[in-house]
Amino acid sequence: MRIRHSTKSGETKVEIQMTPMIDIVFQLLVFFIMTFKIVSQEGDFNIKMPLAAPSEGLPDDDALPPMKVRLRADAGGNPAGIMLNDKAFSDWRSLNDYMIGIIGNERGPGSIQETAEVELDCDYNLRYEHVVNAITAVSGFVDDSGSIVKLVEKIKFAPPRPAGS
Amino acid sequence: MRLTTKKTSDMAEGDLTPMIDMTFQLIAFFMVLINFTQSEQNEKIQLPESTLAKPPDKPMDYPVTLHLTKEGTVIIGGQEVFMEGLKPYLQKEAYVLESQNRPLTEATIIIRAHRDAQTGKVQELIKVCQENRFETFALRAKEDVGN
């Protein structure tokens, strides 16, 4: 009688070595997890400020004069006074509401929104985050639908005040 | 005579397929989200937040990133320098741009200033750049997602 071995029956089972692949895959996974960092989005406020820009002829009649935003700081660098053309504001919200009232809903070429300009005049020791708050207040707002409505886009700085002012 | 052809295998083999599926999905997830553009960021700088800060639609033509620390020093290209020592670095940037026959107005100085930095320092930094004929600036802020 002949006894057949099961291994010689023709159905050869090829076993793939999974260990090296799993090793590498886990190494990749660990690498990506370690280097993963949630980065919040960043954005820019554009400012065009040539040095001592020569006045190019007379300004347009319909153009608004630059609105001067004066920011005073206390000893700690926090805002001690917010003024727009001699009108005082208690917080950024009220400044933003006032700007919305000035600019109105008109958009497009030649509109107030396009021609208006804001000049920031800040104390030397004012903390920078308040400057960004001021720029945010004058340059736009987020409406109910979550989209950004732009107000004044031309922003510049007044000549720097001396330290200790 | 009766022969038993079936052998009971004593090796327990776990099914690896679901685990490998999940692992590959995780790898794909992290690969897609990995951000290699952190080179222009600096851990010393905490940007101010703004609700209007949204990423630009298109990349800038020639960005030059300057970090302004809380202490008033400037970090450019990984080097921390005082405001007075910034001029050679800016001249180098200007030289690179001019060697490509491009005007300096194409360059944008991205100012990443610390939220607690003094405004006067930011203005001094802008003035130094203006003296080196740069005139387009971008004040960078972090998107305010909370409240």
mmCIF file of C-alpha atoms in Angstrom:
data_model
loop_
_atom_site.group_PDB
_atom_site.id
_atom_site.type_symbol
_atom_site.label_atom_id
_atom_site.label_comp_id
_atom_site.label_asym_id
_atom_site.label_seq_id
_atom_site.Cartn_x
_atom_site.Cartn_y
_atom_site.Cartn_z
ATOM 1 C CA MET A 1 0.000 0.000 0.000
ATOM 2 C CA ARG A 2 1.150 3.443 -0.879
ATOM 3 C CA ILE A 3 0.741 6.326 1.493
ATOM 4 C CA ARG A 4 0.675 9.804 -0.016
ATOM 5 C CA HIS A 5 2.092 12.670 1.895
ATOM 6 C CA SER A 6 -0.150 15.681 2.060
ATOM 7 C CA THR A 7 2.666 18.072 1.165
ATOM 8 C CA LYS A 8 3.180 16.493 -2.175
ATOM 9 C CA SER A 9 -0.422 16.792 -3.197
ATOM 10 C CA GLY A 10 0.197 19.789 -5.525
ATOM 11 C CA GLU A 11 -1.465 22.513 -3.453
ATOM 12 C CA THR A 12 1.598 24.365 -2.225
ATOM 13 C CA LYS A 13 0.793 27.027 0.299
ATOM 14 C CA VAL A 14 3.066 30.051 0.035
ATOM 15 C CA GLU A 15 3.318 31.886 3.293
ATOM 16 C CA ILE A 16 4.240 35.555 3.024
ATOM 17 C CA GLN A 17 6.393 36.857 5.802
ATOM 18 C CA MET A 18 4.337 39.646 7.299
ATOM 19 C CA THR A 19 6.693 40.603 10.097
ATOM 20 C CA PRO A 20 9.067 42.930 8.159
ATOM 21 C CA MET A 21 6.197 44.717 6.498
ATOM 22 C CA ILE A 22 4.379 45.282 9.767
ATOM 23 C CA ASP A 23 7.638 46.500 11.304
ATOM 24 C CA ILE A 24 8.099 49.106 8.611
ATOM 25 C CA VAL A 25 4.460 50.106 8.597
ATOM 26 C CA PHE A 26 4.516 50.694 12.336
ATOM 27 C CA GLN A 27 7.724 52.668 12.060
ATOM 28 C CA LEU A 28 6.101 54.898 9.444
ATOM 29 C CA LEU A 29 3.052 55.265 11.616
ATOM 30 C CA VAL A 30 5.103 56.277 14.632
ATOM 31 C CA PHE A 31 7.055 58.776 12.500
ATOM 32 C CA PHE A 32 3.927 60.463 11.234
ATOM 33 C CA ILE A 33 2.331 60.531 14.667
ATOM 34 C CA MET A 34 5.429 62.088 16.227
ATOM 35 C CA THR A 35 5.778 64.755 13.531
ATOM 36 C CA PHE A 36 2.088 65.542 13.444
ATOM 37 C CA LYS A 37 1.315 69.002 14.669
ATOM 38 C CA ILE A 38 -1.939 70.813 14.441
ATOM 39 C CA VAL A 39 -1.081 74.185 12.988
ATOM 40 C CA SER A 40 -3.647 76.903 13.058
ATOM 41 C CA GLN A 41 -4.142 78.858 9.877
ATOM 42 C CA GLU A 42 -2.329 82.110 9.446
ATOM 43 C CA GLY A 43 -3.217 85.134 7.402
ATOM 44 C CA ASP A 44 -1.760 88.470 6.461
ATOM 45 C CA PHE A 45 -2.737 92.105 6.617
ATOM 46 C CA ASN A 46 -1.139 93.805 3.671
ATOM 47 C CA ILE A 47 0.463 97.178 4.157
ATOM 48 C CA LYS A 48 2.127 99.168 1.437
ATOM 49 C CA MET A 49 4.489 101.741 2.876
ATOM 50 C CA PRO A 50 7.145 103.185 0.607
ATOM 51 C CA LEU A 51 9.695 105.339 2.368
ATOM 52 C CA ALA A 52 8.733 109.020 2.259
ATOM 53 C CA ALA A 53 6.346 108.543 -0.604
ATOM 54 C CA PRO A 54 6.152 111.736 -2.654
ATOM 55 C CA SER A 55 2.669 113.121 -3.012
ATOM 56 C CA GLU A 56 1.572 112.421 -6.538
ATOM 57 C CA GLY A 57 -0.329 115.531 -7.464
ATOM 58 C CA LEU A 58 -3.470 116.642 -5.759
ATOM 59 C CA PRO A 59 -5.572 114.004 -4.071
ATOM 60 C CA ASP A 60 -8.851 113.023 -5.668
ATOM 61 C CA ASP A 61 -11.771 115.163 -4.642
ATOM 62 C CA ASP A 62 -13.939 112.195 -3.852
ATOM 63 C CA ALA A 63 -11.270 110.425 -1.845
ATOM 64 C CA LEU A 64 -11.680 110.541 1.893
ATOM 65 C CA PRO A 65 -8.820 112.016 3.890
ATOM 66 C CA PRO A 66 -6.924 109.333 5.784
ATOM 67 C CA MET A 67 -8.689 108.380 8.970
ATOM 68 C CA LYS A 68 -6.326 108.642 11.867
ATOM 69 C CA VAL A 69 -6.590 105.972 14.516
ATOM 70 C CA ARG A 70 -4.755 107.032 17.643
ATOM 71 C CA LEU A 71 -3.916 104.294 20.124
ATOM 72 C CA ARG A 72 -2.563 105.279 23.511
ATOM 73 C CA ALA A 73 -0.987 102.751 25.819
ATOM 74 C CA ASP A 74 -0.672 102.504 29.573
ATOM 75 C CA ALA A 75 2.515 101.419 31.304
ATOM 76 C CA GLY A 76 1.688 97.749 30.755
ATOM 77 C CA GLY A 77 1.277 98.189 27.007
ATOM 78 C CA ASN A 78 -2.498 97.839 27.119
ATOM 79 C CA PRO A 79 -4.690 100.311 25.269
ATOM 80 C CA ALA A 80 -5.557 103.355 27.362
ATOM 81 C CA GLY A 81 -7.434 105.182 24.673
ATOM 82 C CA ILE A 82 -8.792 104.444 21.214
ATOM 83 C CA MET A 83 -9.559 107.421 19.033
ATOM 84 C CA LEU A 84 -10.591 107.800 15.429
ATOM 85 C CA ASN A 85 -10.336 111.383 14.166
ATOM 86 C CA ASP A 86 -10.835 112.805 17.703
ATOM 87 C CA LYS A 87 -13.761 110.523 18.409
ATOM 88 C CA ALA A 88 -13.115 108.229 21.361
ATOM 89 C CA PHE A 89 -14.124 104.592 21.514
ATOM 90 C CA SER A 90 -14.337 102.312 24.492
ATOM 91 C CA ASP A 91 -13.472 99.065 22.741
ATOM 92 C CA TRP A 92 -12.696 97.475 19.381
ATOM 93 C CA ARG A 93 -16.280 96.424 18.871
ATOM 94 C CA SER A 94 -17.569 99.992 18.933
ATOM 95 C CA LEU A 95 -14.772 101.079 16.574
ATOM 96 C CA ASN A 96 -15.731 98.271 14.218
ATOM 97 C CA ASP A 97 -19.420 99.265 14.328
ATOM 98 C CA TYR A 98 -18.515 102.881 13.606
ATOM 99 C CA MET A 99 -16.385 101.841 10.633
ATOM 100 C CA ILE A 100 -19.225 99.708 9.273
ATOM 101 C CA GLY A 101 -21.423 102.813 9.462
ATOM 102 C CA ILE A 102 -18.887 104.965 7.607
ATOM 103 C CA ILE A 103 -18.073 102.536 4.832
ATOM 104 C CA GLY A 104 -21.654 101.411 4.238
ATOM 105 C CA ASN A 105 -22.627 98.707 1.814
ATOM 106 C CA GLU A 106 -21.229 100.230 -1.358
ATOM 107 C CA ARG A 107 -18.472 98.167 -2.942
ATOM 108 C CA GLY A 108 -16.584 98.256 -6.205
ATOM 109 C CA PRO A 109 -14.323 100.719 -8.035
ATOM 110 C CA GLY A 110 -14.492 104.258 -6.730
ATOM 111 C CA SER A 111 -16.481 103.324 -3.657
ATOM 112 C CA ILE A 112 -15.609 104.630 -0.215
ATOM 113 C CA GLN A 113 -14.540 101.148 0.735
ATOM 114 C CA GLU A 114 -11.899 101.178 -1.955
ATOM 115 C CA THR A 115 -10.574 104.694 -1.503
ATOM 116 C CA ALA A 116 -10.665 105.002 2.278
ATOM 117 C CA GLU A 117 -7.367 104.869 4.080
ATOM 118 C CA VAL A 118 -6.510 104.445 7.737
ATOM 119 C CA GLU A 119 -3.369 105.672 9.420
ATOM 120 C CA LEU A 120 -2.410 104.057 12.700
ATOM 121 C CA ASP A 121 -0.691 106.263 15.223
ATOM 122 C CA CYS A 122 0.368 104.135 18.171
ATOM 123 C CA ASP A 123 2.334 104.641 21.348
ATOM 124 C CA TYR A 124 5.742 102.999 21.324
ATOM 125 C CA ASN A 125 5.101 100.522 24.107
ATOM 126 C CA LEU A 126 1.649 99.417 22.951
ATOM 127 C CA ARG A 127 1.566 95.659 22.694
ATOM 128 C CA TYR A 128 1.461 94.479 19.097
ATOM 129 C CA GLU A 129 -1.616 92.317 19.556
ATOM 130 C CA HIS A 130 -3.659 95.486 20.130
ATOM 131 C CA VAL A 131 -2.420 96.890 16.838
ATOM 132 C CA VAL A 132 -3.683 93.751 15.139
ATOM 133 C CA ASN A 133 -6.974 94.199 17.006
ATOM 134 C CA ALA A 134 -7.206 97.744 15.675
ATOM 135 C CA ILE A 135 -6.387 96.635 12.131
ATOM 136 C CA THR A 136 -9.006 93.898 12.454
ATOM 137 C CA ALA A 137 -11.597 96.435 13.638
ATOM 138 C CA VAL A 138 -11.039 98.830 10.734
ATOM 139 C CA SER A 139 -10.372 96.350 7.950
ATOM 140 C CA GLY A 140 -13.421 94.142 8.079
ATOM 141 C CA PHE A 141 -15.825 91.944 9.950
ATOM 142 C CA VAL A 142 -17.254 88.467 9.793
ATOM 143 C CA ASP A 143 -20.926 88.455 8.879
ATOM 144 C CA ASP A 144 -23.610 86.061 10.077
ATOM 145 C CA SER A 145 -22.864 83.563 7.344
ATOM 146 C CA GLY A 146 -19.222 83.405 8.423
ATOM 147 C CA SER A 147 -17.761 85.150 5.390
ATOM 148 C CA ILE A 148 -15.452 88.136 5.669
ATOM 149 C CA VAL A 149 -16.748 91.548 4.619
ATOM 150 C CA LYS A 150 -13.918 93.946 3.933
ATOM 151 C CA LEU A 151 -13.952 97.537 5.085
ATOM 152 C CA VAL A 152 -10.789 99.617 4.735
ATOM 153 C CA GLU A 153 -7.973 97.834 2.950
ATOM 154 C CA LYS A 154 -5.436 100.655 2.760
ATOM 155 C CA ILE A 155 -3.682 100.746 6.090
ATOM 156 C CA LYS A 156 -0.482 102.501 6.979
ATOM 157 C CA PHE A 157 1.438 103.535 10.046
ATOM 158 C CA ALA A 158 2.111 107.075 11.130
ATOM 159 C CA PRO A 159 5.783 107.880 11.765
ATOM 160 C CA PRO A 160 6.898 105.999 14.874
ATOM 161 C CA ARG A 161 6.689 107.784 18.176
ATOM 162 C CA PRO A 162 9.822 107.927 20.287
ATOM 163 C CA ALA A 163 10.295 105.311 22.992
ATOM 164 C CA GLY A 164 8.763 106.290 26.314
ATOM 165 C CA SER A 165 5.988 108.281 24.695
ATOM 166 C CA MET B 1 -6.347 0.066 7.233
ATOM 167 C CA ARG B 2 -7.635 3.583 7.706
ATOM 168 C CA LEU B 3 -5.364 6.539 7.281
ATOM 169 C CA THR B 4 -6.175 9.959 8.669
ATOM 170 C CA THR B 5 -5.258 12.482 6.024
ATOM 171 C CA LYS B 6 -6.353 15.516 8.008
ATOM 172 C CA LYS B 7 -3.801 16.818 10.378
ATOM 173 C CA THR B 8 -4.803 19.213 13.068
ATOM 174 C CA SER B 9 -2.502 22.186 12.855
ATOM 175 C CA ASP B 10 -1.349 23.367 16.252
ATOM 176 C CA MET B 11 -0.299 26.844 15.031
ATOM 177 C CA ALA B 12 -2.922 29.498 15.648
ATOM 178 C CA GLU B 13 -2.813 32.082 12.897
ATOM 179 C CA GLY B 14 -4.444 35.410 13.643
ATOM 180 C CA ASP B 15 -6.047 37.274 10.778
ATOM 181 C CA LEU B 16 -3.807 40.277 10.173
ATOM 182 C CA THR B 17 -5.831 41.823 7.374
ATOM 183 C CA PRO B 18 -8.028 44.218 9.460
ATOM 184 C CA MET B 19 -5.036 45.429 11.425
ATOM 185 C CA ILE B 20 -3.023 46.150 8.288
ATOM 186 C CA ASP B 21 -6.043 47.872 6.747
ATOM 187 C CA MET B 22 -6.365 50.175 9.706
ATOM 188 C CA THR B 23 -2.658 50.846 9.922
ATOM 189 C CA PHE B 24 -2.477 51.828 6.271
ATOM 190 C CA GLN B 25 -5.463 54.097 6.709
ATOM 191 C CA LEU B 26 -3.756 55.791 9.634
ATOM 192 C CA ILE B 27 -0.568 56.225 7.630
ATOM 193 C CA ALA B 28 -2.495 57.700 4.731
ATOM 194 C CA PHE B 29 -4.266 60.087 7.118
ATOM 195 C CA PHE B 30 -1.067 61.365 8.693
ATOM 196 C CA MET B 31 0.716 61.565 5.346
ATOM 197 C CA VAL B 32 -1.991 63.775 3.909
ATOM 198 C CA LEU B 33 -2.057 66.067 6.924
ATOM 199 C CA ILE B 34 1.655 66.392 7.475
ATOM 200 C CA ASN B 35 2.812 69.926 6.980
ATOM 201 C CA PHE B 36 6.338 70.489 5.819
ATOM 202 C CA THR B 37 5.881 74.236 5.477
ATOM 203 C CA GLN B 38 6.754 74.899 9.082
ATOM 204 C CA SER B 39 10.178 76.157 8.165
ATOM 205 C CA GLU B 40 8.982 79.736 8.214
ATOM 206 C CA GLN B 41 7.570 79.366 11.679
ATOM 207 C CA ASN B 42 9.361 79.874 14.920
ATOM 208 C CA GLU B 43 8.426 78.514 18.302
ATOM 209 C CA LYS B 44 9.537 81.716 20.042
ATOM 210 C CA ILE B 45 6.880 83.694 18.282
ATOM 211 C CA GLN B 46 3.300 83.672 19.446
ATOM 212 C CA LEU B 47 1.300 85.466 16.821
ATOM 213 C CA PRO B 48 -1.593 87.744 17.706
ATOM 214 C CA GLU B 49 -5.004 86.435 16.778
ATOM 215 C CA SER B 50 -7.463 87.925 14.371
ATOM 216 C CA THR B 51 -10.806 86.765 13.041
ATOM 217 C CA LEU B 52 -9.913 88.173 9.630
ATOM 218 C CA ALA B 53 -6.629 86.280 9.262
ATOM 219 C CA LYS B 54 -7.215 83.859 6.433
ATOM 220 C CA PRO B 55 -4.530 82.154 4.349
ATOM 221 C CA PRO B 56 -3.831 83.994 1.092
ATOM 222 C CA ASP B 57 -5.385 82.643 -2.091
ATOM 223 C CA LYS B 58 -2.110 82.531 -3.956
ATOM 224 C CA PRO B 59 1.481 82.373 -2.740
ATOM 225 C CA MET B 60 3.528 85.539 -2.706
ATOM 226 C CA ASP B 61 6.069 86.153 -5.464
ATOM 227 C CA TYR B 62 9.034 86.733 -3.242
ATOM 228 C CA PRO B 63 8.353 86.467 0.478
ATOM 229 C CA VAL B 64 10.966 87.459 3.050
ATOM 230 C CA THR B 65 9.958 86.370 6.524
ATOM 231 C CA LEU B 66 11.125 88.355 9.528
ATOM 232 C CA HIS B 67 10.302 87.220 13.046
ATOM 233 C CA LEU B 68 10.220 89.870 15.746
ATOM 234 C CA THR B 69 10.609 88.461 19.240
ATOM 235 C CA LYS B 70 9.151 89.832 22.437
ATOM 236 C CA GLU B 71 12.581 91.188 23.360
ATOM 237 C CA GLY B 72 12.870 93.140 20.125
ATOM 238 C CA THR B 73 15.373 90.977 18.263
ATOM 239 C CA VAL B 74 14.769 89.872 14.697
ATOM 240 C CA ILE B 75 15.071 86.329 13.385
ATOM 241 C CA ILE B 76 15.851 86.090 9.678
ATOM 242 C CA GLY B 77 16.753 82.813 8.027
ATOM 243 C CA GLY B 78 17.268 81.142 11.399
ATOM 244 C CA GLN B 79 19.706 83.830 12.619
ATOM 245 C CA GLU B 80 18.719 85.983 15.542
ATOM 246 C CA VAL B 81 20.079 89.496 15.157
ATOM 247 C CA PHE B 82 19.523 92.865 16.709
ATOM 248 C CA MET B 83 17.638 95.453 14.742
ATOM 249 C CA GLU B 84 20.883 97.290 13.988
ATOM 250 C CA GLY B 85 22.451 94.177 12.448
ATOM 251 C CA LEU B 86 19.616 93.482 10.055
ATOM 252 C CA LYS B 87 20.836 95.616 7.191
ATOM 253 C CA PRO B 88 23.309 93.104 5.632
ATOM 254 C CA TYR B 89 20.648 90.404 5.536
ATOM 255 C CA LEU B 90 18.179 92.697 3.797
ATOM 256 C CA GLN B 91 20.826 93.846 1.367
ATOM 257 C CA LYS B 92 21.509 90.217 0.535
ATOM 258 C CA GLU B 93 17.824 89.613 -0.162
ATOM 259 C CA ALA B 94 17.724 92.743 -2.323
ATOM 260 C CA TYR B 95 20.820 91.589 -4.193
ATOM 261 C CA VAL B 96 19.280 88.181 -4.914
ATOM 262 C CA LEU B 97 16.159 89.832 -6.250
ATOM 263 C CA GLU B 98 18.050 92.319 -8.375
ATOM 264 C CA SER B 99 20.251 89.600 -9.818
ATOM 265 C CA GLN B 100 17.051 88.051 -11.140
ATOM 266 C CA ASN B 101 16.168 91.396 -12.755
ATOM 267 C CA ARG B 102 13.113 91.775 -10.594
ATOM 268 C CA PRO B 103 12.123 95.008 -8.875
ATOM 269 C CA LEU B 104 12.196 95.192 -5.104
ATOM 270 C CA THR B 105 8.499 96.025 -5.115
ATOM 271 C CA GLU B 106 7.829 92.371 -5.917
ATOM 272 C CA ALA B 107 9.217 91.324 -2.569
ATOM 273 C CA THR B 108 6.892 91.131 0.395
ATOM 274 C CA ILE B 109 8.287 91.423 3.882
ATOM 275 C CA ILE B 110 6.252 89.125 6.090
ATOM 276 C CA ILE B 111 6.433 90.376 9.653
ATOM 277 C CA ARG B 112 5.717 87.698 12.203
ATOM 278 C CA ALA B 113 5.862 89.679 15.405
ATOM 279 C CA HIS B 114 5.225 88.303 18.865
ATOM 280 C CA ARG B 115 1.896 89.364 20.299
ATOM 281 C CA ASP B 116 3.586 91.082 23.250
ATOM 282 C CA ALA B 117 6.223 92.865 21.191
ATOM 283 C CA GLN B 118 6.225 96.632 21.374
ATOM 284 C CA THR B 119 4.554 98.384 18.474
ATOM 285 C CA GLY B 120 7.462 100.800 18.302
ATOM 286 C CA LYS B 121 9.772 97.862 17.557
ATOM 287 C CA VAL B 122 7.509 96.720 14.731
ATOM 288 C CA GLN B 123 7.595 100.217 13.281
ATOM 289 C CA GLU B 124 11.365 100.341 13.642
ATOM 290 C CA LEU B 125 11.565 97.056 11.757
ATOM 291 C CA ILE B 126 9.368 98.448 8.989
ATOM 292 C CA LYS B 127 11.572 101.542 8.864
ATOM 293 C CA VAL B 128 14.756 99.476 8.499
ATOM 294 C CA CYS B 129 13.149 97.584 5.610
ATOM 295 C CA GLN B 130 12.005 100.839 4.011
ATOM 296 C CA GLU B 131 15.533 102.183 4.210
ATOM 297 C CA ASN B 132 16.581 99.122 2.232
ATOM 298 C CA ARG B 133 13.969 99.956 -0.408
ATOM 299 C CA PHE B 134 11.404 97.318 0.526
ATOM 300 C CA GLU B 135 7.918 98.733 0.567
ATOM 301 C CA THR B 136 5.379 95.932 0.668
ATOM 302 C CA PHE B 137 4.671 94.416 4.043
ATOM 303 C CA ALA B 138 2.379 91.763 5.400
ATOM 304 C CA LEU B 139 1.604 91.637 9.083
ATOM 305 C CA ARG B 140 0.957 88.047 9.942
ATOM 306 C CA ALA B 141 -1.681 86.955 12.419
ATOM 307 C CA LYS B 142 -3.098 83.671 13.539
ATOM 308 C CA GLU B 143 -6.657 82.770 12.658
ATOM 309 C CA ASP B 144 -8.928 83.261 15.640
ATOM 310 C CA VAL B 145 -11.195 80.240 15.656
ATOM 311 C CA GLY B 146 -12.441 80.423 19.238
ATOM 312 C CA ASN B 147 -15.567 82.277 20.383
#
